[in-house]
């Protein structure tokens, strides 16, 4: 039996380089990704960490980094008791340049049957990518799960 996959596609009115920056720059991710700062060198084999209040919420290993076209890493939720013992899943971002923006495809796969991680990310990715899209298109940083909205710093948006 094949393992389940999660796929989400968004069209963003920003060039792939800006979308890539939005996915890999900690100042960007902190604005729209539940206050999470991403940390990595983004080289194959490097560690990637998602920090909330200086604590590792999620982590993994960079599998592929081809800026600004494709980024792939393993994904673990070690802080969550329901998911910490699951095998790593994989997240892949594919960025395709369009005439006036970028098609961003998120593929999250390699889940164990009955995965709690799959349940969590299925609800989470639309909020995260929606926040990225809104920030890049409007300059407004919105974390759709927090109930707060603030204007992005013009230096990073």
mmCIF file of C-alpha atoms in Angstrom:
data_model
loop_
_atom_site.group_PDB
_atom_site.id
_atom_site.type_symbol
_atom_site.label_atom_id
_atom_site.label_comp_id
_atom_site.label_asym_id
_atom_site.label_seq_id
_atom_site.Cartn_x
_atom_site.Cartn_y
_atom_site.Cartn_z
ATOM 1 C CA UNK A 1 0.000 0.000 0.000
ATOM 2 C CA UNK A 2 1.375 3.415 -0.982
ATOM 3 C CA UNK A 3 1.979 5.969 1.739
ATOM 4 C CA UNK A 4 -0.321 9.014 1.633
ATOM 5 C CA UNK A 5 0.824 12.313 0.146
ATOM 6 C CA UNK A 6 -0.317 15.856 0.824
ATOM 7 C CA UNK A 7 -0.194 18.355 -2.059
ATOM 8 C CA UNK A 8 -1.004 22.067 -1.930
ATOM 9 C CA UNK A 9 -0.648 24.533 -4.827
ATOM 10 C CA UNK A 10 -0.706 28.328 -4.577
ATOM 11 C CA UNK A 11 -0.212 31.045 -7.174
ATOM 12 C CA UNK A 12 1.736 33.952 -5.712
ATOM 13 C CA UNK A 13 2.144 37.354 -7.370
ATOM 14 C CA UNK A 14 5.880 37.499 -6.663
ATOM 15 C CA UNK A 15 8.914 36.176 -8.553
ATOM 16 C CA UNK A 16 10.422 32.812 -7.501
ATOM 17 C CA UNK A 17 13.389 34.556 -5.874
ATOM 18 C CA UNK A 18 11.063 36.380 -3.457
ATOM 19 C CA UNK A 19 9.061 33.222 -2.732
ATOM 20 C CA UNK A 20 12.328 31.370 -2.053
ATOM 21 C CA UNK A 21 13.398 34.151 0.305
ATOM 22 C CA UNK A 22 10.018 33.926 2.030
ATOM 23 C CA UNK A 23 10.557 30.210 2.638
ATOM 24 C CA UNK A 24 14.176 30.434 3.800
ATOM 25 C CA UNK A 25 14.652 33.800 5.522
ATOM 26 C CA UNK A 26 14.014 33.683 9.298
ATOM 27 C CA UNK A 27 12.793 37.284 9.378
ATOM 28 C CA UNK A 28 10.139 36.353 6.810
ATOM 29 C CA UNK A 29 9.079 33.049 8.356
ATOM 30 C CA UNK A 30 8.686 34.606 11.792
ATOM 31 C CA UNK A 31 6.085 36.995 10.361
ATOM 32 C CA UNK A 32 3.707 34.412 8.865
ATOM 33 C CA UNK A 33 4.668 30.939 10.191
ATOM 34 C CA UNK A 34 3.285 31.005 13.758
ATOM 35 C CA UNK A 35 6.235 33.107 14.973
ATOM 36 C CA UNK A 36 8.660 30.431 13.778
ATOM 37 C CA UNK A 37 12.180 31.331 12.680
ATOM 38 C CA UNK A 38 13.750 28.900 10.227
ATOM 39 C CA UNK A 39 17.457 28.163 10.672
ATOM 40 C CA UNK A 40 19.676 26.359 8.154
ATOM 41 C CA UNK A 41 22.523 26.848 5.703
ATOM 42 C CA UNK A 42 20.169 25.299 3.102
ATOM 43 C CA UNK A 43 22.878 23.029 1.716
ATOM 44 C CA UNK A 44 22.175 19.337 1.086
ATOM 45 C CA UNK A 45 22.855 17.388 4.288
ATOM 46 C CA UNK A 46 22.493 20.446 6.550
ATOM 47 C CA UNK A 47 20.129 20.556 9.502
ATOM 48 C CA UNK A 48 16.974 22.672 9.211
ATOM 49 C CA UNK A 49 15.280 23.835 12.402
ATOM 50 C CA UNK A 50 12.075 25.735 13.063
ATOM 51 C CA UNK A 51 12.488 27.726 16.272
ATOM 52 C CA UNK A 52 9.647 29.011 18.433
ATOM 53 C CA UNK A 53 10.861 31.032 21.421
ATOM 54 C CA UNK A 54 14.380 29.631 20.815
ATOM 55 C CA UNK A 55 13.051 26.070 21.173
ATOM 56 C CA UNK A 56 13.142 23.579 18.283
ATOM 57 C CA UNK A 57 9.529 22.931 17.293
ATOM 58 C CA UNK A 58 10.306 21.055 14.060
ATOM 59 C CA UNK A 59 13.524 19.889 12.465
ATOM 60 C CA UNK A 60 14.936 17.876 9.618
ATOM 61 C CA UNK A 61 17.702 17.518 7.090
ATOM 62 C CA UNK A 62 18.022 19.362 3.793
ATOM 63 C CA UNK A 63 17.714 16.806 0.996
ATOM 64 C CA UNK A 64 17.811 19.170 -2.000
ATOM 65 C CA UNK A 65 18.377 22.892 -2.345
ATOM 66 C CA UNK A 66 18.175 24.380 -5.840
ATOM 67 C CA UNK A 67 17.391 28.091 -5.408
ATOM 68 C CA UNK A 68 14.934 29.382 -6.478
ATOM 69 C CA UNK A 69 13.391 26.259 -8.008
ATOM 70 C CA UNK A 70 13.222 23.463 -5.456
ATOM 71 C CA UNK A 71 13.756 22.872 -1.757
ATOM 72 C CA UNK A 72 13.263 19.555 -0.003
ATOM 73 C CA UNK A 73 13.872 18.450 3.577
ATOM 74 C CA UNK A 74 12.834 15.821 6.070
ATOM 75 C CA UNK A 75 10.295 16.844 8.709
ATOM 76 C CA UNK A 76 9.970 15.872 12.368
ATOM 77 C CA UNK A 77 7.898 17.298 15.248
ATOM 78 C CA UNK A 78 10.096 16.272 18.219
ATOM 79 C CA UNK A 79 8.366 18.660 20.637
ATOM 80 C CA UNK A 80 4.908 17.158 20.109
ATOM 81 C CA UNK A 81 4.292 13.965 22.149
ATOM 82 C CA UNK A 82 1.857 12.636 19.499
ATOM 83 C CA UNK A 83 4.426 12.850 16.684
ATOM 84 C CA UNK A 84 7.899 12.648 18.238
ATOM 85 C CA UNK A 85 8.219 8.893 17.659
ATOM 86 C CA UNK A 86 7.095 8.969 14.018
ATOM 87 C CA UNK A 87 9.607 8.437 11.223
ATOM 88 C CA UNK A 88 10.544 11.611 9.349
ATOM 89 C CA UNK A 89 8.284 12.691 6.525
ATOM 90 C CA UNK A 90 9.453 14.825 3.593
ATOM 91 C CA UNK A 91 8.488 18.330 2.447
ATOM 92 C CA UNK A 92 9.265 19.516 -1.077
ATOM 93 C CA UNK A 93 8.631 23.018 -2.390
ATOM 94 C CA UNK A 94 8.616 23.373 -6.186
ATOM 95 C CA UNK A 95 8.664 26.936 -7.512
ATOM 96 C CA UNK A 96 7.684 27.501 -11.127
ATOM 97 C CA UNK A 97 8.053 30.943 -12.668
ATOM 98 C CA UNK A 98 4.897 32.285 -14.265
ATOM 99 C CA UNK A 99 4.480 35.341 -16.447
ATOM 100 C CA UNK A 100 3.397 37.391 -13.427
ATOM 101 C CA UNK A 101 4.396 35.385 -10.389
ATOM 102 C CA UNK A 102 5.168 31.924 -9.106
ATOM 103 C CA UNK A 103 3.335 28.643 -8.876
ATOM 104 C CA UNK A 104 4.317 27.153 -5.525
ATOM 105 C CA UNK A 105 3.624 23.454 -5.065
ATOM 106 C CA UNK A 106 4.087 21.945 -1.620
ATOM 107 C CA UNK A 107 4.335 18.157 -1.531
ATOM 108 C CA UNK A 108 4.507 16.610 1.918
ATOM 109 C CA UNK A 109 4.910 12.841 1.743
ATOM 110 C CA UNK A 110 6.494 9.690 3.195
ATOM 111 C CA UNK A 111 4.051 9.427 6.087
ATOM 112 C CA UNK A 112 3.556 6.337 8.175
ATOM 113 C CA UNK A 113 0.038 4.856 8.034
ATOM 114 C CA UNK A 114 -2.135 6.596 10.636
ATOM 115 C CA UNK A 115 0.338 9.470 10.937
ATOM 116 C CA UNK A 116 -0.585 12.263 13.367
ATOM 117 C CA UNK A 117 1.892 14.463 11.474
ATOM 118 C CA UNK A 118 -0.222 14.076 8.329
ATOM 119 C CA UNK A 119 -3.307 15.206 10.259
ATOM 120 C CA UNK A 120 -1.475 18.245 11.608
ATOM 121 C CA UNK A 121 0.135 19.407 8.370
ATOM 122 C CA UNK A 122 -3.082 18.910 6.395
ATOM 123 C CA UNK A 123 -4.642 21.637 8.510
ATOM 124 C CA UNK A 124 -1.459 23.707 8.822
ATOM 125 C CA UNK A 125 -0.041 24.126 5.310
ATOM 126 C CA UNK A 126 -2.953 26.217 3.951
ATOM 127 C CA UNK A 127 -2.477 28.706 6.815
ATOM 128 C CA UNK A 128 1.308 28.849 6.403
ATOM 129 C CA UNK A 129 1.243 29.260 2.617
ATOM 130 C CA UNK A 130 -1.669 31.694 2.866
ATOM 131 C CA UNK A 131 0.426 33.796 5.241
ATOM 132 C CA UNK A 132 3.420 33.692 2.884
ATOM 133 C CA UNK A 133 1.259 34.652 -0.103
ATOM 134 C CA UNK A 134 -0.361 37.532 1.769
ATOM 135 C CA UNK A 135 2.977 38.870 3.024
ATOM 136 C CA UNK A 136 4.616 38.769 -0.395
ATOM 137 C CA UNK A 137 1.629 40.254 -2.241
ATOM 138 C CA UNK A 138 0.511 42.929 0.204
ATOM 139 C CA UNK A 139 3.338 43.589 2.633
ATOM 140 C CA UNK A 140 0.940 42.628 5.442
ATOM 141 C CA UNK A 141 2.242 39.888 7.695
ATOM 142 C CA UNK A 142 -0.687 37.721 8.724
ATOM 143 C CA UNK A 143 -0.446 34.608 10.842
ATOM 144 C CA UNK A 144 -3.905 33.239 10.105
ATOM 145 C CA UNK A 145 -3.874 31.037 13.210
ATOM 146 C CA UNK A 146 -2.938 33.692 15.773
ATOM 147 C CA UNK A 147 -5.756 36.174 15.315
ATOM 148 C CA UNK A 148 -3.182 38.978 15.079
ATOM 149 C CA UNK A 149 -2.269 41.062 12.060
ATOM 150 C CA UNK A 150 0.599 43.470 11.724
ATOM 151 C CA UNK A 151 2.290 45.407 8.950
ATOM 152 C CA UNK A 152 5.481 43.842 7.670
ATOM 153 C CA UNK A 153 8.744 45.731 7.930
ATOM 154 C CA UNK A 154 9.285 47.269 4.516
ATOM 155 C CA UNK A 155 12.925 46.132 4.610
ATOM 156 C CA UNK A 156 11.891 42.452 4.555
ATOM 157 C CA UNK A 157 8.656 42.550 2.605
#
